[in-house]
XYZ file of C-alpha atoms in Angstrom:
703
model
C 33.463 109.745 162.772
C 31.577 110.261 165.901
C 28.444 112.264 165.695
C 28.583 115.333 167.991
C 25.766 116.007 170.551
C 23.146 118.427 169.282
C 23.229 120.713 172.216
C 26.961 120.803 172.536
C 28.740 124.173 172.474
C 31.662 125.066 170.156
C 34.049 124.917 173.040
C 32.808 121.544 174.157
C 33.155 120.249 170.535
C 36.649 121.381 170.424
C 37.553 119.731 173.814
C 35.845 116.515 172.418
C 38.030 116.518 169.425
C 41.154 117.228 171.554
C 40.175 114.359 173.814
C 39.850 111.874 170.932
C 43.082 113.056 169.228
C 44.835 112.469 172.587
C 43.425 108.915 172.859
C 44.595 108.073 169.336
C 48.108 109.361 170.056
C 48.078 111.197 166.697
C 46.898 114.744 167.187
C 48.535 115.721 163.840
C 45.972 113.803 161.808
C 42.344 114.657 162.447
C 41.163 111.708 160.409
C 42.435 109.497 163.197
C 39.457 110.651 165.280
C 37.477 107.920 163.536
C 39.416 105.297 165.610
C 37.849 103.936 168.863
C 41.085 102.809 170.321
C 44.597 104.536 170.553
C 47.447 103.482 168.420
C 49.096 100.314 169.667
C 45.817 98.957 171.079
C 42.688 97.342 169.432
C 43.364 96.258 165.968
C 46.858 97.917 165.934
C 47.982 96.047 168.965
C 51.307 94.272 168.404
C 51.336 90.446 168.456
C 53.925 90.660 171.281
C 51.163 92.320 173.460
C 48.637 89.696 172.440
C 51.087 86.989 173.204
C 51.823 88.442 176.569
C 48.187 88.977 177.495
C 47.296 85.346 176.996
C 50.057 84.047 179.514
C 52.433 81.483 178.441
C 53.457 80.275 175.030
C 50.125 79.190 173.962
C 51.161 75.676 173.015
C 52.479 72.326 174.442
C 55.717 71.154 172.880
C 55.763 67.559 171.664
C 58.075 65.403 169.758
C 57.136 63.298 166.638
C 57.087 59.983 168.690
C 54.944 61.353 171.525
C 51.737 59.444 171.759
C 48.370 61.163 171.063
C 47.216 60.358 174.610
C 50.245 62.108 176.222
C 49.837 65.185 173.816
C 46.104 65.460 174.886
C 47.117 65.363 178.505
C 49.625 68.206 177.849
C 47.158 70.206 175.999
C 44.623 69.852 178.792
C 47.007 71.180 181.248
C 46.673 74.694 179.954
C 47.798 75.005 176.267
C 45.390 75.323 173.222
C 47.440 73.317 170.745
C 50.587 71.230 170.558
C 53.506 72.013 168.206
C 55.237 68.765 167.087
C 59.023 68.846 166.559
C 61.322 66.413 164.995
C 62.815 63.736 167.489
C 66.292 64.463 166.683
C 66.320 68.129 165.691
C 64.518 70.696 167.797
C 64.519 73.334 165.102
C 62.474 71.272 162.754
C 58.655 71.894 163.283
C 56.786 68.970 161.686
C 53.349 70.520 162.276
C 50.623 71.409 164.777
C 48.034 69.323 166.591
C 44.723 71.110 167.279
C 41.178 70.176 168.402
C 40.312 69.819 164.624
C 43.079 67.213 164.204
C 41.777 65.359 167.250
C 38.261 65.420 165.925
C 39.432 63.932 162.557
C 41.380 61.207 164.489
C 38.354 60.454 166.696
C 35.984 60.054 163.752
C 38.582 57.565 162.168
C 38.655 55.765 165.572
C 34.845 55.654 165.758
C 34.771 53.569 162.614
C 37.062 50.868 164.089
C 35.583 47.412 164.833
C 37.483 46.290 167.995
C 38.955 47.635 171.259
C 42.614 46.948 170.215
C 42.226 48.779 166.960
C 40.575 51.715 168.635
C 43.331 51.898 171.382
C 46.007 51.872 168.623
C 44.744 55.391 167.497
C 45.512 57.053 170.928
C 48.669 55.238 171.421
C 50.040 56.137 167.858
C 52.649 58.847 167.482
C 51.098 62.253 167.194
C 53.054 62.948 164.002
C 50.545 60.682 162.116
C 47.696 63.141 162.762
C 49.235 66.615 162.640
C 48.479 69.457 160.197
C 51.853 69.757 158.374
C 54.106 72.770 158.852
C 53.710 73.627 155.188
C 50.104 74.553 155.775
C 50.814 76.799 158.873
C 50.756 80.530 158.877
C 53.070 82.736 160.952
C 53.251 86.232 162.217
C 56.079 87.959 164.114
C 55.934 90.076 167.319
C 55.883 93.268 165.307
C 52.794 92.313 163.322
C 49.490 93.877 164.271
C 46.263 92.363 165.470
C 44.603 93.278 162.159
C 47.324 91.515 160.287
C 46.917 88.475 162.421
C 43.081 88.432 161.885
C 43.527 89.002 158.109
C 45.980 86.032 157.584
C 43.978 83.634 159.718
C 40.779 84.625 158.007
C 42.299 84.257 154.558
C 43.599 80.773 155.297
C 40.430 79.801 157.237
C 42.325 78.721 160.275
C 42.331 79.548 163.883
C 46.004 79.527 165.047
C 49.101 81.312 163.971
C 52.742 80.615 164.894
C 54.752 83.600 166.430
C 58.200 83.503 165.047
C 61.215 85.883 165.221
C 60.959 86.845 161.461
C 57.926 85.806 159.519
C 58.340 87.600 156.224
C 55.856 89.337 153.912
C 53.799 86.306 152.925
C 52.959 85.009 156.440
C 53.669 81.495 155.311
C 55.764 79.416 157.696
C 57.205 77.746 154.701
C 60.163 75.926 156.468
C 62.149 75.195 159.532
C 64.962 76.973 161.363
C 62.879 79.774 162.589
C 62.727 80.512 166.294
C 59.173 79.856 167.494
C 58.049 82.403 170.245
C 54.654 81.103 170.783
C 51.196 80.408 169.304
C 48.118 82.797 169.295
C 44.628 81.870 168.333
C 41.855 84.019 166.709
C 40.238 83.996 170.174
C 43.331 85.459 171.719
C 43.381 88.307 169.267
C 39.774 89.168 169.318
C 39.772 89.135 173.081
C 42.435 91.823 173.162
C 40.669 93.938 170.491
C 37.239 93.787 172.208
C 38.676 94.568 175.678
C 40.613 97.628 174.330
C 37.567 98.947 172.443
C 35.263 98.300 175.289
C 37.563 100.203 177.778
C 38.061 103.129 175.468
C 34.313 103.429 174.730
C 33.448 103.286 178.429
C 36.089 106.182 179.066
C 34.394 108.252 176.390
C 30.856 107.552 177.625
C 31.765 108.498 181.108
C 33.310 111.754 180.180
C 30.471 112.645 177.619
C 27.219 110.878 178.543
C 25.385 112.364 175.538
C 27.847 110.673 173.149
C 27.124 107.080 174.477
C 24.367 106.008 172.053
C 25.507 107.971 169.015
C 28.158 105.531 167.787
C 25.757 102.702 167.881
C 23.112 104.657 166.129
C 25.562 105.712 163.461
C 26.836 102.171 162.944
C 23.189 100.957 162.418
C 22.689 103.560 159.933
C 25.943 102.737 158.160
C 24.956 99.033 158.099
C 21.617 99.952 156.448
C 23.472 102.047 153.885
C 26.005 99.283 153.258
C 23.203 96.740 152.865
C 21.570 99.093 150.291
C 24.851 99.607 148.476
C 25.385 95.909 148.274
C 21.796 95.284 146.891
C 22.366 97.879 144.314
C 25.120 96.122 142.298
C 24.138 94.506 138.981
C 24.406 90.884 140.164
C 22.176 91.405 143.124
C 19.704 93.242 140.974
C 19.529 90.393 138.348
C 19.099 87.929 141.219
C 16.299 89.872 142.732
C 14.535 90.100 139.383
C 14.869 86.434 138.798
C 13.482 85.575 142.271
C 10.751 88.054 142.000
C 9.757 86.709 138.529
C 9.850 83.114 139.772
C 7.544 83.962 142.738
C 5.087 85.818 140.224
C 5.124 82.884 137.788
C 4.451 80.434 140.689
C 1.604 82.575 141.968
C 0.227 82.933 138.402
C 0.351 79.223 137.852
C -1.480 78.490 141.080
C -4.218 80.988 140.133
C -4.524 79.483 136.687
C -5.096 76.005 138.036
C -7.411 77.302 140.994
C -9.736 79.138 138.765
C -9.984 76.392 136.102
C -9.119 78.840 133.425
C -10.629 78.173 129.995
C -7.114 78.811 128.494
C -5.920 75.543 129.966
C -8.734 73.518 128.264
C -7.820 74.953 124.918
C -3.995 75.013 125.173
C -3.368 71.905 127.505
C -0.731 70.501 125.372
C 1.267 73.882 125.280
C 0.770 74.178 129.082
C 2.230 70.706 129.661
C 5.239 71.599 127.538
C 5.701 74.906 129.243
C 5.476 73.447 132.831
C 8.214 70.711 131.795
C 10.440 73.379 130.202
C 10.209 75.696 133.232
C 10.623 72.839 135.709
C 13.728 71.807 133.823
C 15.201 75.393 133.869
C 14.564 75.427 137.618
C 16.456 72.065 137.889
C 19.431 73.102 135.850
C 19.796 76.511 137.339
C 19.203 75.303 140.976
C 22.057 77.337 142.313
C 20.800 80.598 140.639
C 17.079 80.262 141.952
C 18.305 78.652 145.241
C 15.365 76.176 145.061
C 16.047 72.530 145.695
C 15.735 70.532 142.479
C 13.726 67.875 144.328
C 11.083 70.408 145.190
C 10.918 71.655 141.644
C 10.747 68.225 140.169
C 7.796 67.276 142.488
C 5.984 70.527 141.614
C 6.593 69.982 137.932
C 5.196 66.347 138.192
C 2.135 67.416 140.004
C 1.397 70.236 137.626
C 1.772 68.007 134.596
C -0.460 65.237 136.065
C -3.158 67.868 136.913
C -3.122 69.451 133.595
C -3.255 65.985 131.915
C -5.970 64.588 134.199
C -8.292 67.744 134.097
C -7.752 69.601 130.829
C -5.853 67.459 128.344
C -7.793 65.807 125.439
C -11.277 64.799 126.400
C -10.900 65.673 130.098
C -13.735 67.653 131.648
C -12.192 69.138 134.704
C -11.875 65.896 136.845
C -9.645 62.826 136.614
C -11.228 59.918 134.802
C -10.881 56.208 135.770
C -8.453 55.776 132.888
C -6.048 58.530 134.012
C -6.172 57.149 137.593
C -5.171 53.748 136.255
C -2.357 55.218 134.381
C -1.253 57.190 137.397
C -1.156 53.959 139.473
C 0.823 52.170 136.831
C 3.338 54.964 136.474
C 3.848 55.140 140.347
C 4.381 51.370 140.366
C 7.095 51.616 137.771
C 8.805 54.569 139.443
C 8.652 52.901 142.866
C 10.630 49.919 141.456
C 13.606 52.378 140.820
C 13.218 54.340 144.072
C 13.189 51.248 146.287
C 16.067 49.843 144.294
C 18.080 53.023 144.933
C 17.177 53.206 148.691
C 18.149 49.604 149.396
C 21.364 49.776 147.423
C 22.476 53.066 149.066
C 21.703 51.604 152.550
C 23.901 48.696 151.960
C 26.869 50.734 150.857
C 26.345 53.026 153.892
C 26.495 49.941 156.177
C 29.638 48.594 154.452
C 31.331 52.058 154.894
C 30.279 52.344 158.505
C 32.345 49.030 159.126
C 35.277 50.618 157.179
C 34.821 47.805 154.646
C 36.525 49.903 151.999
C 39.811 49.255 153.732
C 40.011 46.149 151.624
C 40.299 48.642 148.690
C 42.497 51.477 150.218
C 44.947 48.999 151.621
C 45.965 48.130 148.074
C 47.006 51.751 147.208
C 50.736 51.980 147.668
C 52.094 53.912 144.793
C 53.938 57.240 145.356
C 53.913 58.378 141.763
C 51.181 60.904 141.067
C 50.650 59.737 137.590
C 50.651 56.140 138.674
C 48.222 56.989 141.318
C 45.984 58.792 138.696
C 45.689 55.495 136.627
C 45.234 53.420 139.842
C 42.460 55.605 141.122
C 40.749 55.766 137.687
C 40.635 51.927 137.240
C 39.645 51.410 140.777
C 36.792 53.824 140.515
C 35.701 52.210 137.055
C 35.327 48.722 138.473
C 33.885 49.958 141.807
C 31.076 51.917 140.038
C 30.216 48.803 138.095
C 29.373 47.014 141.351
C 27.975 49.893 143.417
C 26.367 53.114 141.980
C 28.527 55.765 140.467
C 27.294 58.449 142.809
C 28.247 56.465 145.939
C 31.624 55.571 144.486
C 32.358 59.183 143.668
C 31.696 60.196 147.257
C 33.827 57.394 148.788
C 36.772 58.160 146.329
C 36.708 61.862 146.910
C 36.841 61.228 150.548
C 39.773 59.101 150.016
C 41.471 61.692 147.791
C 41.363 64.175 150.613
C 43.717 61.983 152.640
C 45.935 61.144 149.656
C 46.288 64.399 147.810
C 47.262 67.296 149.982
C 47.309 69.839 147.049
C 43.868 71.404 146.344
C 44.294 71.848 142.583
C 45.589 68.234 142.084
C 42.738 66.986 144.234
C 40.280 68.743 142.050
C 41.762 67.149 138.905
C 41.892 63.733 140.516
C 38.152 64.313 141.578
C 37.254 65.248 137.989
C 38.904 62.038 136.811
C 36.961 60.098 139.321
C 33.596 61.540 137.891
C 34.788 60.485 134.388
C 35.828 56.979 135.576
C 32.568 56.551 137.706
C 30.255 57.438 134.843
C 32.111 55.298 132.524
C 32.143 52.317 134.928
C 28.442 52.474 135.664
C 27.407 51.961 132.058
C 28.389 48.326 131.571
C 26.376 46.687 134.451
C 22.687 46.864 135.199
C 23.493 48.193 138.849
C 26.262 50.573 138.133
C 24.310 53.709 136.808
C 20.776 54.761 137.404
C 20.176 55.214 133.733
C 21.326 51.709 132.942
C 19.290 50.340 135.831
C 16.133 52.093 134.546
C 16.654 50.498 131.019
C 17.259 47.144 132.737
C 14.356 47.178 135.062
C 11.987 48.255 132.208
C 13.306 45.373 130.042
C 15.197 47.479 127.397
C 18.324 45.762 128.476
C 19.152 42.356 129.975
C 22.085 41.340 132.047
C 24.554 39.373 130.015
C 24.351 41.284 126.670
C 24.836 44.558 128.703
C 27.936 43.369 130.405
C 29.534 41.677 127.364
C 28.753 44.314 124.760
C 29.177 47.600 126.746
C 32.361 46.741 128.804
C 34.918 47.316 125.859
C 33.305 50.681 124.782
C 33.183 51.819 128.500
C 36.771 51.011 129.019
C 37.778 52.781 125.760
C 35.897 55.849 127.009
C 37.925 55.734 130.280
C 41.325 55.131 128.804
C 40.967 57.788 126.105
C 39.729 60.361 128.664
C 42.414 59.699 131.209
C 45.191 59.586 128.437
C 44.336 63.153 127.735
C 43.828 64.294 131.472
C 46.968 62.600 132.811
C 49.038 65.188 130.983
C 48.007 67.888 133.493
C 49.397 65.911 136.473
C 52.816 67.087 137.362
C 55.065 64.618 139.204
C 56.381 65.954 142.639
C 56.865 64.862 146.290
C 53.534 66.211 147.540
C 52.235 62.512 148.023
C 54.628 62.217 150.893
C 52.352 64.556 152.887
C 49.462 62.261 152.617
C 47.411 61.776 155.746
C 46.241 58.291 154.883
C 47.106 56.045 157.822
C 49.405 53.157 156.905
C 47.602 50.015 155.649
C 46.135 48.017 158.553
C 44.234 44.812 158.643
C 40.512 45.061 158.671
C 38.727 43.504 161.624
C 36.932 40.270 160.980
C 33.419 41.699 161.285
C 34.398 44.453 158.844
C 35.539 41.728 156.403
C 32.208 39.836 156.815
C 30.086 42.920 156.200
C 32.123 44.018 153.336
C 31.909 40.743 151.357
C 28.234 40.189 152.385
C 27.516 43.614 151.017
C 29.347 43.025 147.831
C 27.642 39.620 147.462
C 24.179 41.225 147.986
C 24.821 43.722 145.259
C 26.226 41.169 142.736
C 23.371 38.729 143.469
C 20.714 41.164 142.314
C 20.848 40.353 138.542
C 21.233 36.575 139.301
C 18.227 36.672 141.679
C 16.201 38.463 138.984
C 17.163 36.105 136.229
C 16.432 32.915 138.370
C 13.078 34.133 139.858
C 11.676 36.345 137.160
C 10.903 38.956 139.926
C 11.763 42.596 139.763
C 15.283 43.752 140.632
C 14.062 45.993 143.403
C 12.747 42.922 145.290
C 16.147 41.376 144.964
C 17.897 44.431 146.462
C 15.374 44.737 149.293
C 16.204 41.068 149.993
C 19.933 41.822 150.178
C 19.219 44.858 152.466
C 17.063 42.479 154.761
C 20.016 40.054 154.874
C 22.518 42.650 155.662
C 20.274 44.144 158.381
C 19.823 40.808 160.085
C 23.598 40.078 159.905
C 24.626 43.372 161.420
C 22.014 43.090 164.185
C 23.455 39.627 165.004
C 27.139 40.975 164.903
C 26.277 43.879 167.156
C 23.898 42.027 169.436
C 24.245 43.577 173.021
C 26.175 46.501 171.923
C 24.846 50.036 172.822
C 26.509 51.688 169.761
C 23.931 52.051 166.977
C 26.262 53.885 164.455
C 27.135 50.767 162.567
C 23.528 49.273 162.184
C 21.163 49.727 159.307
C 18.821 52.273 161.020
C 21.796 54.754 161.253
C 22.623 54.233 157.667
C 19.048 54.922 156.565
C 19.182 58.177 158.322
C 22.167 59.220 156.304
C 20.601 58.483 152.905
C 19.971 61.235 150.381
C 16.224 61.265 150.592
C 15.847 64.526 148.580
C 17.827 62.729 145.740
C 15.379 59.883 145.667
C 12.390 62.215 145.772
C 13.982 64.101 142.714
C 14.075 60.866 140.873
C 10.397 60.318 141.731
C 9.420 63.685 140.469
C 11.373 63.441 137.267
C 10.172 59.939 136.368
C 6.617 60.889 137.168
C 6.844 63.823 134.870
C 8.276 61.795 132.084
C 5.572 59.186 132.552
C 2.793 61.714 132.031
C 4.462 63.010 129.019
C 4.511 59.487 127.617
C 0.912 58.836 128.562
C -0.221 61.986 126.752
C 1.626 61.034 123.534
C 3.982 63.957 123.465
C 6.998 61.753 123.604
C 5.996 59.770 120.693
C 5.635 63.055 118.652
C 9.132 64.054 119.644
C 10.538 60.563 118.606
C 8.836 60.954 115.274
C 10.357 64.460 114.915
C 13.818 62.991 115.558
C 13.391 60.238 113.186
C 12.292 62.513 110.556
C 15.081 65.010 110.891
C 18.128 62.962 111.906
C 19.544 60.475 109.437
C 20.214 57.522 111.889
C 19.426 56.219 115.285
C 23.264 56.202 115.931
C 23.209 60.012 115.635
C 20.038 60.278 117.701
C 21.641 58.317 120.569
C 24.836 60.535 120.185
C 22.786 63.735 120.361
C 21.065 62.334 123.477
C 24.465 61.839 125.080
C 25.692 65.303 124.297
C 22.498 66.753 125.607
C 23.034 64.889 128.860
C 26.160 67.097 129.415
C 23.630 69.968 129.906
C 20.631 68.170 131.056
C 20.559 65.441 133.777
C 20.722 62.120 132.018
C 18.061 60.484 134.321
C 15.100 62.502 132.613
C 16.661 62.167 129.185
C 16.795 58.382 129.241
C 13.330 58.286 130.919
C 12.005 60.448 128.069
C 13.779 58.190 125.479
C 12.182 55.138 126.954
C 8.827 56.722 126.300
C 9.824 57.874 122.818
C 10.554 54.421 121.242
C 8.355 51.368 121.743
C 9.798 48.235 123.184
C 7.714 46.150 120.607
C 9.494 47.878 117.729
C 13.015 48.057 119.366
C 13.333 44.901 121.437
C 15.400 43.995 124.447
C 19.071 44.545 123.877
C 18.565 46.477 120.593
C 21.450 48.508 119.475
C 19.453 51.640 120.148
C 19.071 50.822 123.896
C 22.618 49.885 124.294
C 23.889 53.078 122.532
C 21.525 55.140 124.686
C 22.777 53.581 127.824
C 26.491 54.192 126.674
C 25.945 57.750 125.423
C 23.624 58.952 128.333
C 26.097 57.551 130.949
C 29.379 58.782 129.573
C 28.029 61.982 127.881
C 27.271 63.334 131.297
C 31.054 63.613 132.049
C 31.485 66.398 129.321
C 30.249 69.111 131.804
C 30.263 69.035 135.541
C 26.488 69.555 135.665
C 25.774 66.627 133.398
C 25.628 63.821 135.997
C 24.989 63.236 139.610
C 28.668 62.487 140.237
C 29.651 65.772 138.786
C 27.181 67.638 140.984
C 28.492 65.737 144.002
C 32.053 66.845 143.053
C 30.948 70.473 142.866
C 29.696 70.281 146.444
C 32.582 68.272 148.016
C 35.495 70.020 146.363
C 33.970 73.430 145.240
C 34.720 72.674 141.653
C 33.029 75.401 139.481
C 31.563 75.105 135.986
C 34.241 77.005 134.057
C 37.314 75.185 135.751
C 35.847 71.942 134.771
C 35.187 73.053 131.245
C 38.805 74.215 130.814
C 40.585 71.243 132.471
C 38.289 68.265 131.858
C 35.671 68.720 129.136
C 38.128 68.070 126.178
C 39.318 64.779 127.601
C 35.800 63.691 128.569
C 34.577 64.548 124.994
C 37.389 62.646 123.334
C 36.680 59.577 125.525
C 32.877 59.977 124.810
C 33.489 59.659 121.008
C 36.070 56.944 121.553
C 33.486 54.791 123.408
C 30.825 55.376 120.621
C 33.379 54.480 117.961
C 34.477 51.346 119.800
C 30.743 50.235 120.216
C 29.853 50.693 116.594
C 32.956 48.913 115.475
C 32.279 46.156 117.803
C 28.655 45.855 116.748
C 29.684 45.758 113.053
C 32.067 42.920 113.722
C 29.542 40.934 115.777
C 26.836 41.359 113.182
C 29.145 40.642 110.268
C 28.626 44.078 108.690
C 32.359 44.733 108.135
C 32.787 41.435 106.102
C 29.502 41.134 104.555
C 28.479 38.134 106.722
C 25.256 39.443 107.902
C 22.862 42.393 108.135
C 23.263 44.778 111.048
C 20.324 45.120 113.336
C 18.576 48.579 113.109
């Protein structure tokens, strides 16, 4: 409702009401005076008026075989988009080609390695790149602007096809409908804004005192609306959590700044509290809206300050012994961080040269269940060579082109997480946790590969055998947007095989030289860097070189590992992890069960800090390299993270890429992942019993 001027007379108020009623063309209903624009204008404008106001049909008509370059020329002549029809039947609409489709095409073209391959994109038929008609929405000429806005907003698109008869669900759904034109969100909003501006100007000219009142009223209504939104239970809980977090942080800073006597007498309790609170902040990152890397770094510094200044015999200042321990711990953690940095950079460079075409060109099956198994095994073996997080990102990007259905794609993506985590276990470079154990000499290369391969593949097959039952065979794969297999340029093949060789050579380099693995990985990065500089010598494009790859790396993820591992290190130096190990040994009947419990815990808690904690709990002098305990921990921590979506970096990546939520994953995937987890453990225990002769009494099993 408009607010009436305070000094207006009763007769003036009546005239104003009559004027507004006249504008709304509905004097019978006083409530219509709340509208700014008359009926048939603004949000109630029919689509026919919007189509007429924009001039023309709003699209360029193209056939399936029309080249991309010709379609772009047609669009540039005055249309916003192109509608692509069948070559032989004008009534069959294949899809729409918009600027978003062209951007996707241009990004694919940017990754090509030669002029001819790049030119092939713009000369290709436009039908290879259209958004299919099954995903289009429609309106008819009788639909209103508000309906057009609602349907485009709900589907998160910017264009709607105007047809003779759309139907109640606004989905184009099929062919045979007569296309009247195309309208965009911009067309609709332009008509609405012009109508409302003209009507408001007319009211303001007739009643000057009214001009500012609607804006003032709107501001007040916005304040009231914000207050109502903030009053709901969910927002209230979030505000309490955030306020409590801020108060806790401020209290902690004050506690350290004042050198509180409480810290001196309760340093052990303070360290446990800092670690628990930090872990809660990391697990519930989305609730607190705090980056887990920031939380991990604060947790590590808080633990080291408490340990150095207040723990044991500390007298408020770090001793030379603690400073030496800090340097040693940083040296150990830096090994892992530099290893991850170099490995990720190599993978980015290979991807920039479209090296993974070597893999995608092999995918030809049109059966959804067959594709499920192919993607699963492909992910499994790739993650053994690369790291599981990188493989998850690459495979989910591939699934976006292969699987048009959102629900199917989420299920395939969840399977990729399970396969990547299982595949990362059985090689020293496949998973961060296995890499940590390998770098710190708990595992060595050959026994890890030979003794963890079979349990890992048992985990994969058992999980996929359960999950594949949710895949329904249909013809949706025919709508794939993956381009037909094409040969990879020579330079792409060189970079791909050089990158793979660099990654595979790491354990060999380490075994032959006795030097740390991170040095081998940095050597590989240096070799790839030099190779790509030679290949692109004299070229202006920098996107395919190593500096561009380094700029794309997940630096916050590496800092997260740094914070976590530094935190675990100080708990180890303080002796708290030894006490935890003793507690587990005293209360759990066997180390097999301890490893199994650690794996299940990794479904809730990130497996990196769990394994790091375990490395500090058990002494290498007591449990030597390749002991059954370390192999079981690698298997359980790597595959146990698949049980819940938050249990591994791969799962967290899937949450971000495909908007998979916790409950969906728990309902659709957790059962299969759990069955695979225990199948892998059972396979390992049976294999170990056979190898040690325990099943036939030929020997004594190692502890």
